Amino acid sequence: MNAYELAYEYVQHTNRCIFLTGKAGTGKTTFLRRLKQECPKQMAVVAPTGVAAINAEGVTIHSLFQLPPQLFLPTPEARKQLFSEMQMRAQKQRVLRNLELLVIDEVSMVRSDLLDTIDAVLRHIKHQPNHPFGGVQVLVIGDLFQLSPVAREEEWRMLQDYYSGPYFFQAHVFQQLNPIYIELDHVFRQTNMDFVEILNQVRNNTLTSQSLQMLNSRYMPDFKSDADEHYIVLSTHNRKVDAINQREMDALGGKVYCYSATIKDTFPESMFPMDEVLRLKLGARVMFTKNDSSAEKRYYNGKLGIVSHLTDKTITVTCEGEDPIDVHLETWENVRYVSEVGSEVVQPEVIGSFSHYPLRLAWAITIHKAQGLTFDHVVIDAADAFAAGQVYVALSRCRSLEGIVLLTPIPSSALTNAREVLEFTNQQQEIDSIREQLPLAQREYLIILLCAIYDFRELMGRCYALSQMSKKMTSVQNTMDNYFPNIIVLLEELQRVGERFQQQLRQLVYQSQTHRLQERLKASIPYFAPRLQEVLKTISNCPLRSNDKSDATALKQSLIDIYAAIARMAYLQAQVSNVPTVEGYFKARDSFRLKEPNLTIYTVQRKVRSDSTALKTLQLFYAGYRIPQIAKERKLTIRTVVKHLRSFLDHDIIHISNFSPSDQQILEA
């Protein structure tokens, strides 16, 4: 099993935190694409910048976690302030609560305090304060030898008392995790082993004088490329790139054609994958900015060509040695993650789009925009390299040393990587050791999945939070103060038994006693199933009423989410007992279908006086009394009790489904 497949196995069948890295061109992007297509886990993909998020087909970190634009200090006071300021809607909370796998792309640019913020939010939302990231598996993808996090001087003055450095691996949570560190080692971009070795030396701060001399042999200060050579200049700053592209455009002469993007719904400018207005001339050097979405697959992100034909509505590009390409519009989508009420499915929802011809002028681009691309010929202008890893990114974009031209010689100082990065990368385990750990990690994950369906702590936390929320709603009329306490008491009893049962499960899984495990799971059903049904019935008989529609909706959705979680646990307990494996768990989970309870919370009825005789009847009904029992308790006729209850039915305070079959017959008589 190679590094690629091993990483995939760890993501699919374990809950271990994984740092997936690799040199430029080793397939990190391909790995993520496959994961999104095949992984059964409820996942979200995030990135530190808008453009990186669009490229990863995910969202920004700040968008998913609703983070304020400020520093986060890892202190109890700062966490408390964060939670108090967080304006997170129920939909967003539902997404985070259902999240099983969080993928952070371009993690080299994620600062240590930001990773700790993500950790704090997930622990809070999932009611798992003692579990890193609230129990969510985290896969971080990136190359530490490329672009690094930005920490302005004034920010670092505040952070340095808490962190040893700005890198993600210096976050407090990452130090608790003992992550699996997997490096993809097969370089697809470069095939010349001498050049590969030079790039490795640059990464590891081991560049020899001979290798530096070989690099600087490509120094050609007066280099001028021919029109058909397709060289692209990689420079450090936008102003340099824009000046080169504008100069070359002006030199072409002829008519300028302008093409504007079509932007629909929500697509902020900070996330634009290219300029809103594309200006081209015949003969302009261009680069495709997106893979061809058509069946022909004629172009890919980073492919270079020359504009060979233009009209107001058509663009044709000719690439070296190929037939002309009629360029069609491509669309980039801005998404958000959603999870429907009562569901644990997390899925992307398109909220905006950006449609344009996928081209940009390409006499020159910034080194930053070149990250992830591959070229045959590059001209590197790195005289003003300002960020660690910039020179390495530029060098590693090219397939061969012979394809590189340096406009300035590279000093050895520009090729020095941060000491803490090298120290961290030196901690990497041998691939054989990681492979040996896999069976144990798989068993541990099965334990996590099985124990989760007998763990009611999160549900108790959610019930308590919902109880507090309902108390703050002035519109809510609670006709039974012990509604939530009753549910919590039932869950507490289940938790006490569940904790003991979880210990048995751990032992049986570790000992690989599959048959005995199956027996114990089946034996648990007679105890848990009826008690879970009792909890579901209690939730269904909700006494809460509100004449405020938004309050009522919020309460109803939260209750249905809790109801769904409990119903799902009951279902999984029954199904997983047949096939107690990771695959069996996911198959069962995917087959669950919720039958929503009929909850009536919103009402426009007139207020009932607290001393009303009808209200006393309603209180007894909510306490579980049947119609004959209410009549006997209150010394009333059955006809009077029926009259009281029918008035509440007419005003949607209660629903006919809340009555037992025998009581329904009395009402219909």
XYZ file of C-alpha atoms in Angstrom:
669
model
C 0.000 0.000 0.000
C 1.629 3.259 -1.167
C 1.405 6.600 0.661
C -1.579 7.774 -1.399
C -3.703 4.683 -0.712
C -2.591 4.580 2.917
C -3.733 8.166 3.436
C -7.065 7.340 1.826
C -7.520 4.310 4.091
C -6.838 6.428 7.181
C -9.439 8.982 6.146
C -12.067 6.376 5.219
C -11.737 3.919 8.082
C -10.223 5.779 11.049
C -10.837 8.924 13.055
C -7.198 9.975 13.243
C -6.166 13.535 12.468
C -4.055 13.503 9.315
C -1.533 15.924 7.885
C -1.295 15.154 4.176
C 1.626 16.840 2.535
C 3.906 16.375 -0.387
C 6.158 18.187 -2.749
C 4.672 20.219 -5.548
C 3.095 17.919 -8.145
C 2.563 14.821 -5.979
C -1.233 14.689 -6.268
C -2.677 16.453 -3.196
C -5.422 18.095 -5.291
C -6.264 14.768 -6.956
C -6.559 13.154 -3.523
C -9.067 15.770 -2.359
C -11.121 15.402 -5.517
C -11.372 11.626 -5.004
C -12.256 12.057 -1.351
C -15.179 14.325 -2.160
C -16.540 11.796 -4.610
C -16.158 8.605 -2.571
C -15.934 9.277 1.172
C -19.120 8.252 3.085
C -18.462 10.687 5.943
C -20.340 13.956 6.335
C -17.619 16.383 5.346
C -16.863 20.025 4.673
C -13.893 21.504 2.825
C -12.486 24.842 3.947
C -9.550 27.029 2.981
C -8.006 30.180 4.473
C -8.752 32.493 1.505
C -11.701 33.027 -0.818
C -9.833 32.075 -3.974
C -8.352 28.966 -2.339
C -11.861 27.988 -1.199
C -13.279 28.384 -4.718
C -10.430 26.310 -6.158
C -11.041 23.569 -3.567
C -14.808 23.782 -4.227
C -15.340 24.552 -0.548
C -15.851 27.588 1.669
C -13.621 29.868 3.689
C -12.852 28.994 7.286
C -14.418 32.226 8.530
C -17.598 31.559 6.559
C -18.186 28.026 7.862
C -17.451 28.865 11.475
C -18.934 32.393 11.491
C -15.740 33.787 13.021
C -15.304 37.463 13.821
C -12.330 39.158 12.084
C -10.121 39.299 15.160
C -7.388 37.462 17.008
C -8.252 34.504 19.187
C -6.304 34.006 22.367
C -6.425 30.478 23.848
C -7.799 31.521 27.230
C -11.093 30.711 29.017
C -12.039 34.401 28.874
C -11.426 34.593 25.130
C -13.455 31.429 24.506
C -16.345 32.790 26.550
C -16.235 36.050 24.605
C -16.089 34.171 21.290
C -19.211 32.152 22.088
C -21.098 35.214 23.326
C -20.315 37.163 20.137
C -20.931 34.293 17.754
C -24.137 34.882 15.818
C -24.565 31.378 14.491
C -27.916 30.442 13.004
C -29.548 27.094 13.676
C -28.787 25.895 10.137
C -25.061 26.525 10.603
C -25.073 24.847 14.024
C -26.768 21.831 12.482
C -24.021 21.573 9.846
C -21.251 21.689 12.446
C -23.089 19.302 14.766
C -23.398 16.713 11.962
C -19.851 17.167 10.700
C -17.677 14.022 10.756
C -14.738 15.099 8.591
C -13.258 18.571 8.224
C -10.781 19.085 5.388
C -8.559 22.175 5.606
C -6.827 22.846 2.286
C -3.768 25.079 1.860
C -3.106 24.610 5.563
C 0.366 26.141 5.283
C -1.377 29.541 5.280
C -3.516 28.780 8.383
C -2.256 30.493 11.504
C -1.971 28.675 14.833
C -4.593 30.794 16.619
C -7.104 30.189 13.810
C -6.796 26.412 14.190
C -7.407 26.746 17.934
C -10.479 28.848 17.187
C -11.905 26.098 14.973
C -11.238 23.624 17.779
C -13.015 25.794 20.364
C -16.110 26.277 18.182
C -16.491 22.566 17.387
C -16.101 21.530 21.030
C -18.780 24.065 21.972
C -21.292 23.234 19.230
C -20.950 19.459 19.604
C -21.023 19.590 23.436
C -17.731 17.680 23.542
C -15.423 19.926 25.607
C -12.848 17.176 26.226
C -12.417 16.027 22.630
C -10.163 17.864 20.146
C -12.311 19.428 17.422
C -15.379 18.087 19.241
C -14.607 14.573 17.979
C -14.527 15.624 14.307
C -11.813 14.009 12.198
C -9.562 16.664 10.674
C -7.553 16.274 7.485
C -5.156 19.130 6.789
C -3.612 19.334 3.331
C -0.735 21.503 2.253
C 2.964 21.966 1.788
C 4.790 23.785 4.565
C 7.583 24.658 2.162
C 5.239 26.775 0.102
C 3.292 29.848 1.213
C 3.299 30.519 4.962
C 0.800 32.188 7.350
C 0.744 35.946 7.706
C 1.126 37.427 11.183
C 1.482 41.181 11.255
C 3.877 42.592 13.827
C 1.139 44.049 16.043
C -0.784 40.748 15.950
C 2.234 38.671 16.792
C 3.014 40.894 19.792
C -0.291 39.694 21.275
C 0.052 36.063 20.197
C 3.668 35.398 21.131
C 2.833 34.941 24.829
C 0.665 31.950 23.891
C 2.287 30.420 20.802
C 5.815 29.366 19.900
C 5.155 30.349 16.301
C 2.472 31.146 13.696
C 2.287 27.768 11.917
C -0.772 25.534 12.229
C 1.246 22.721 13.852
C 2.072 25.145 16.701
C -1.612 25.390 17.654
C -2.409 23.978 21.094
C -4.977 21.527 19.715
C -2.560 20.121 17.141
C -0.058 19.325 19.873
C -2.710 17.215 21.647
C -3.560 15.125 18.608
C -0.570 12.966 17.710
C -1.555 13.261 14.031
C -0.707 10.867 11.256
C 1.842 12.588 9.014
C 1.754 11.246 5.453
C 3.847 12.637 2.636
C 2.924 11.864 -0.953
C 6.292 11.147 -2.476
C 5.737 10.385 -6.141
C 6.427 13.549 -8.146
C 4.324 13.655 -11.300
C 5.450 17.147 -12.332
C 9.216 16.613 -12.600
C 10.843 13.559 -14.187
C 14.472 14.708 -14.195
C 15.940 13.192 -11.039
C 18.771 15.742 -10.796
C 16.219 18.540 -10.740
C 14.072 16.635 -8.216
C 17.109 16.301 -5.962
C 17.822 20.047 -6.168
C 14.213 20.817 -5.192
C 14.494 18.399 -2.266
C 17.628 20.179 -1.096
C 15.819 23.536 -1.292
C 12.983 22.123 0.858
C 15.308 20.694 3.464
C 17.773 23.608 3.768
C 20.528 21.301 2.483
C 21.286 23.011 -0.837
C 24.881 22.327 -1.804
C 27.093 24.891 -3.484
C 27.118 22.660 -6.553
C 23.291 22.587 -6.694
C 23.086 26.352 -6.187
C 25.570 26.753 -9.019
C 23.401 24.529 -11.244
C 20.341 26.669 -10.450
C 22.154 29.913 -11.135
C 23.448 28.543 -14.430
C 19.940 29.406 -15.621
C 20.576 33.130 -14.921
C 19.941 35.012 -18.176
C 19.320 38.720 -17.444
C 18.792 39.698 -21.104
C 16.520 36.794 -22.018
C 13.883 37.453 -24.676
C 11.533 34.638 -25.632
C 10.248 34.026 -29.122
C 6.512 34.217 -29.678
C 6.200 30.483 -30.114
C 8.207 29.441 -27.036
C 5.387 29.962 -24.498
C 7.521 31.198 -21.627
C 5.630 32.652 -18.667
C 7.129 35.116 -16.182
C 6.620 34.296 -12.500
C 7.022 37.394 -10.362
C 6.533 38.318 -6.729
C 4.093 41.257 -6.886
C 0.870 42.066 -8.708
C 2.185 45.456 -9.843
C 5.114 43.819 -11.662
C 2.848 41.266 -13.311
C 0.288 43.876 -14.375
C 3.020 46.103 -15.834
C 4.479 43.246 -17.915
C 1.073 42.143 -19.222
C 0.022 45.693 -20.067
C 3.309 46.437 -21.857
C 3.027 43.344 -24.012
C -0.642 44.029 -24.774
C 0.161 47.578 -25.890
C 2.927 46.277 -28.133
C 0.474 44.102 -30.055
C -1.595 46.939 -31.457
C -5.000 46.196 -32.908
C -8.486 46.209 -31.337
C -9.100 45.459 -27.676
C -12.024 43.092 -27.052
C -13.685 43.237 -23.635
C -15.614 40.366 -22.049
C -17.483 40.748 -18.750
C -18.263 38.063 -16.209
C -21.838 37.085 -15.419
C -22.268 37.081 -11.660
C -25.390 35.593 -10.096
C -26.617 35.863 -6.527
C -23.934 35.750 -3.808
C -20.370 35.787 -5.086
C -18.184 38.348 -3.252
C -15.409 40.138 -5.116
C -12.803 38.682 -2.729
C -13.623 35.256 -4.178
C -13.440 36.170 -7.875
C -11.273 33.518 -9.566
C -10.199 36.034 -12.223
C -10.747 39.675 -13.183
C -14.368 40.624 -13.743
C -13.494 42.159 -17.129
C -11.218 40.232 -19.491
C -9.401 42.349 -22.087
C -7.822 40.563 -25.050
C -6.163 41.260 -28.375
C -5.335 39.006 -31.278
C -1.961 37.407 -30.510
C -2.217 37.792 -26.728
C -0.566 35.143 -24.579
C -3.134 33.592 -22.286
C -3.448 30.903 -19.690
C -6.535 28.814 -19.017
C -7.762 29.244 -15.447
C -10.034 26.212 -15.162
C -10.186 22.623 -16.340
C -12.400 22.029 -19.366
C -15.814 20.964 -18.071
C -16.880 19.577 -21.472
C -16.417 15.986 -22.610
C -13.525 17.003 -24.900
C -11.199 18.020 -22.007
C -9.200 20.241 -24.399
C -7.656 22.432 -21.711
C -6.727 22.492 -18.034
C -5.916 25.076 -15.371
C -2.464 26.440 -16.254
C -2.420 25.511 -19.961
C -0.812 28.239 -22.117
C -1.743 29.402 -25.590
C -2.064 32.313 -28.029
C -5.320 34.075 -28.947
C -5.783 33.259 -32.652
C -9.313 34.558 -33.321
C -11.631 37.067 -31.646
C -15.136 38.417 -32.099
C -17.415 40.164 -29.649
C -18.827 36.790 -28.592
C -16.187 34.177 -29.463
C -12.582 33.473 -28.468
C -10.261 30.967 -30.109
C -6.935 29.961 -28.557
C -4.195 27.963 -30.234
C -1.821 25.914 -28.081
C 1.518 24.589 -29.243
C 1.163 21.591 -31.552
C -2.650 21.416 -31.223
C -5.742 22.353 -33.187
C -7.353 25.702 -32.260
C -9.692 25.639 -29.232
C -13.023 27.480 -29.302
C -13.207 28.633 -25.700
C -16.576 28.317 -23.980
C -17.846 29.909 -20.792
C -16.992 28.172 -17.542
C -18.734 28.599 -14.206
C -17.296 28.783 -10.708
C -19.749 28.171 -7.890
C -19.884 29.730 -4.466
C -21.315 27.240 -2.009
C -22.395 26.986 1.567
C -22.880 23.849 3.569
C -26.409 22.998 4.670
C -28.085 20.294 6.707
C -31.854 19.945 6.688
C -33.970 19.780 9.849
C -34.018 16.232 11.189
C -31.181 15.129 8.905
C -27.505 14.518 9.561
C -26.567 14.890 5.879
C -24.139 17.755 5.236
C -24.066 18.866 1.625
C -22.970 21.902 -0.395
C -25.629 24.279 -1.667
C -24.851 26.691 -4.497
C -25.557 30.286 -3.431
C -23.905 32.138 -6.278
C -21.929 31.717 -9.478
C -19.282 33.447 -11.555
C -19.330 32.679 -15.296
C -16.567 33.810 -17.622
C -14.175 32.768 -20.339
C -11.517 30.895 -18.340
C -8.534 32.924 -19.513
C -6.075 35.445 -18.131
C -3.189 37.276 -19.729
C -0.110 35.155 -19.254
C 3.007 36.875 -20.263
C 3.334 37.008 -16.466
C 1.514 35.835 -13.315
C 2.333 36.080 -9.609
C 4.114 33.231 -7.877
C 1.137 33.065 -5.504
C -1.310 32.416 -8.388
C 1.105 29.881 -9.861
C 0.836 27.628 -6.810
C -0.536 24.266 -7.909
C 0.195 24.826 -11.637
C 2.716 23.182 -13.955
C 4.618 24.758 -16.869
C 7.200 23.654 -19.424
C 8.977 27.023 -19.579
C 9.140 29.727 -16.896
C 11.005 32.971 -16.400
C 11.461 33.588 -12.671
C 11.740 37.134 -11.348
C 12.205 36.547 -7.615
C 14.382 39.532 -6.796
C 11.810 40.833 -4.290
C 10.714 37.533 -2.785
C 9.015 38.482 0.461
C 7.508 35.249 1.807
C 9.092 32.011 2.932
C 8.762 29.411 0.243
C 8.147 31.799 -2.665
C 11.329 30.840 -4.519
C 10.629 27.136 -3.983
C 7.084 27.547 -5.342
C 8.449 29.310 -8.417
C 11.159 26.720 -9.090
C 8.852 23.750 -8.571
C 6.268 24.995 -11.111
C 8.529 23.874 -13.967
C 8.920 20.344 -15.262
C 12.680 20.636 -15.782
C 15.693 22.728 -14.884
C 16.267 23.381 -18.590
C 12.863 25.041 -18.813
C 13.789 27.673 -16.179
C 15.208 31.136 -16.873
C 16.333 33.322 -13.945
C 16.213 37.092 -14.393
C 18.218 37.511 -11.181
C 20.607 35.062 -9.541
C 19.242 33.295 -6.499
C 21.135 34.017 -3.266
C 21.376 31.149 -0.803
C 19.521 33.297 1.786
C 16.366 33.219 -0.371
C 16.291 29.442 -0.141
C 16.296 29.179 3.647
C 13.216 27.659 5.224
C 12.011 28.344 8.755
C 13.759 26.333 11.480
C 10.471 25.270 13.117
C 9.168 23.932 9.786
C 12.230 21.735 9.373
C 11.991 20.523 12.979
C 8.339 19.588 12.468
C 8.921 17.799 9.181
C 11.750 15.821 10.742
C 9.190 14.257 13.076
C 7.617 12.404 10.185
C 7.185 8.694 10.815
C 8.369 6.034 8.428
C 5.653 4.844 6.079
C 6.030 1.272 7.369
C 5.319 2.434 10.922
C 2.190 4.296 9.771
C 1.068 1.202 7.895
C 1.520 -0.944 11.031
C -0.635 1.450 13.077
C -3.583 1.183 10.674
C -5.328 -1.947 12.086
C -5.361 -0.492 15.599
C -6.632 2.857 14.296
C -9.421 1.028 12.437
C -10.475 -0.811 15.608
C -10.410 2.449 17.549
C -12.672 4.043 14.960
C -15.159 1.172 15.149
C -15.224 1.685 18.921
C -15.948 5.398 18.414
C -18.830 4.661 16.036
C -20.373 1.963 18.220
C -19.981 3.885 21.475
C -21.510 6.995 19.892
C -24.882 5.280 19.508
C -24.899 4.545 23.244
C -23.643 7.980 24.320
C -26.349 10.482 25.261
C -24.240 13.330 26.663
C -24.508 15.531 23.591
C -28.286 15.087 23.526
C -28.532 16.040 27.187
C -26.504 19.162 26.455
C -28.752 20.073 23.554
C -31.892 19.536 25.638
C -30.512 21.732 28.394
C -29.558 24.451 25.898
C -33.014 24.285 24.326
C -34.630 24.492 27.751
C -32.656 27.661 28.497
C -33.556 29.100 25.107
C -37.292 28.471 25.615
C -37.188 30.163 29.023
C -35.794 33.321 27.426
C -38.609 33.445 24.852
C -41.335 35.658 26.263
C -43.762 34.335 23.664
C -43.536 30.775 24.908
C -46.310 29.426 27.105
C -45.018 26.417 28.973
C -47.887 24.491 30.451
C -45.574 21.920 32.028
C -42.376 23.210 33.628
C -40.777 19.783 33.898
C -40.926 18.947 30.164
C -37.198 19.236 29.483
C -36.169 17.923 32.930
C -38.242 14.784 32.219
C -36.403 14.216 28.935
C -33.019 14.836 30.550
C -33.811 12.404 33.393
C -34.652 9.691 30.860
C -31.428 10.383 28.946
C -29.365 10.406 32.151
C -30.561 6.906 33.004
C -29.738 5.731 29.496
C -26.310 7.343 29.801
C -25.512 5.531 33.048
C -26.271 2.168 31.477
C -24.713 3.198 28.177
C -21.376 4.028 29.793
C -21.103 0.549 31.274
C -22.104 -0.986 27.956
C -19.501 1.067 26.099
C -16.773 -0.436 28.283
C -17.873 -3.902 27.190
C -17.865 -2.867 23.542
C -14.325 -1.477 23.769
C -13.032 -4.704 25.257
C -14.737 -6.916 22.663
C -13.526 -4.814 19.705
C -9.944 -4.691 20.985
C -10.026 -8.458 21.421
C -11.513 -8.889 17.929
C -14.337 -11.007 19.361
C -16.700 -10.298 16.472
C -19.260 -13.010 17.285
C -19.410 -12.053 20.962
C -19.649 -8.376 19.969
C -22.619 -9.125 17.772
C -24.309 -11.030 20.599
C -23.874 -8.199 23.096
C -25.193 -5.628 20.617
C -28.307 -7.702 19.993
C -28.758 -8.270 23.735
C -28.776 -4.506 24.350
C -31.821 -3.872 22.174
C -34.528 -5.059 24.645
C -33.223 -2.572 27.205
C -32.519 0.493 25.075
C -35.263 0.281 22.422
C -38.347 0.753 24.677
C -36.674 3.493 26.693
C -35.677 5.383 23.567
C -39.265 5.064 22.358
C -40.389 6.577 25.658
C -38.066 9.552 25.062
C -39.441 9.957 21.529
C -43.013 9.874 22.846
C -42.173 12.488 25.470
C -40.711 14.777 22.831
C -43.763 14.267 20.600
C -46.071 15.390 23.422
C -44.441 18.798 23.594
C -46.435 21.248 25.776
C -44.624 24.352 24.507
C -46.746 26.893 22.631
C -45.840 30.230 21.118
C -47.799 32.882 19.277
C -44.544 34.115 17.706
C -43.934 32.257 14.472
C -40.128 32.602 14.474
C -39.862 31.416 18.087
C -42.160 28.503 17.353
C -40.182 27.554 14.242
C -36.855 27.661 16.109
C -38.201 25.466 18.902
C -39.840 23.014 16.517
C -36.735 22.598 14.368
C -34.516 22.081 17.414
C -36.894 19.499 18.863
C -37.132 17.654 15.541
C -33.315 17.592 15.356
C -33.169 16.024 18.824
C -36.005 13.642 17.972
C -34.216 12.625 14.756
C -30.923 12.037 16.570
C -32.603 9.729 19.095
C -34.623 7.898 16.426
C -31.405 7.430 14.437
C -29.620 6.021 17.488
C -32.418 3.518 18.046
C -32.300 2.509 14.386
C -28.513 2.146 14.349
C -28.508 0.084 17.529
C -30.811 -2.388 15.817
C -29.097 -2.413 12.421
C -25.428 -2.337 13.418
C -25.923 -5.393 15.610
C -26.267 -7.383 12.368
C -23.001 -6.127 10.829
C -20.776 -4.583 13.546
C -18.202 -3.043 11.190
C -17.346 0.447 9.942
C -18.901 -0.369 6.573
C -21.982 -1.792 8.295
C -22.367 1.367 10.337
C -22.279 3.686 7.315
C -24.625 1.434 5.336
C -27.132 1.488 8.192
C -26.799 5.219 8.692
C -27.390 5.931 5.012
C -30.519 3.762 5.007
C -32.179 5.592 7.936
C -35.329 7.518 7.070
C -37.016 9.798 9.582
C -40.734 9.914 10.179
C -41.092 13.376 11.664
C -43.235 13.853 14.776
C -46.308 16.022 14.479
C -45.312 18.931 16.707
C -47.724 21.828 17.079
C -45.976 24.748 18.741
C -47.134 27.787 16.804
C -50.624 28.898 17.829
C -52.750 32.001 17.530
C -55.262 30.974 20.179
C -56.554 33.401 22.728
C -54.832 33.324 26.056
C -56.227 30.840 28.549
C -56.568 32.142 32.087
C -54.271 30.390 34.523
C -57.226 29.510 36.755
C -59.280 28.139 33.881
C -60.871 24.777 34.555
C -59.994 23.762 30.970
C -56.301 24.407 31.665
C -56.383 22.010 34.616
C -57.753 19.364 32.262
C -54.925 20.100 29.787
C -52.283 19.804 32.510
C -53.538 16.360 33.459
C -53.588 15.358 29.770
C -49.936 16.367 29.402
C -49.141 14.438 32.573
C -50.284 11.256 30.757
C -53.827 10.916 32.090
C -56.449 9.463 29.721
C -59.932 10.949 29.344
C -61.733 8.617 31.856
C -58.874 9.139 34.351
C -59.114 12.947 33.979
C -62.868 12.818 34.547
C -62.383 10.695 37.671
C -59.540 12.857 39.028
C -61.403 16.135 38.478
C -64.878 14.752 39.378
C -66.204 15.845 35.968
C -68.277 14.087 33.349
C -66.493 12.581 30.379
C -68.559 14.937 28.192
C -67.077 17.989 29.977
C -63.527 16.686 29.672
C -64.080 16.027 25.958
C -65.407 19.589 25.541
C -62.233 20.989 27.178
C -59.908 18.909 25.020
C -61.817 19.629 21.801
C -61.346 23.380 22.402
C -57.572 22.821 22.557
C -57.744 20.688 19.408
C -59.618 23.465 17.594
C -56.892 25.971 18.487
C -54.035 23.610 17.479
C -52.720 23.482 21.042
C -52.784 19.697 20.877
C -53.090 17.293 17.960
C -55.290 14.247 17.499
C -52.146 12.077 17.152
C -51.311 12.915 20.795
C -54.318 10.857 21.952
C -54.364 7.110 22.574
C -56.600 5.037 20.239
C -59.216 4.588 23.002
C -59.323 8.340 23.700
C -59.664 9.031 19.970
C -62.766 6.810 19.948
C -64.242 8.781 22.872
C -63.577 12.085 21.071
C -65.218 10.811 17.884
C -68.285 9.410 19.703
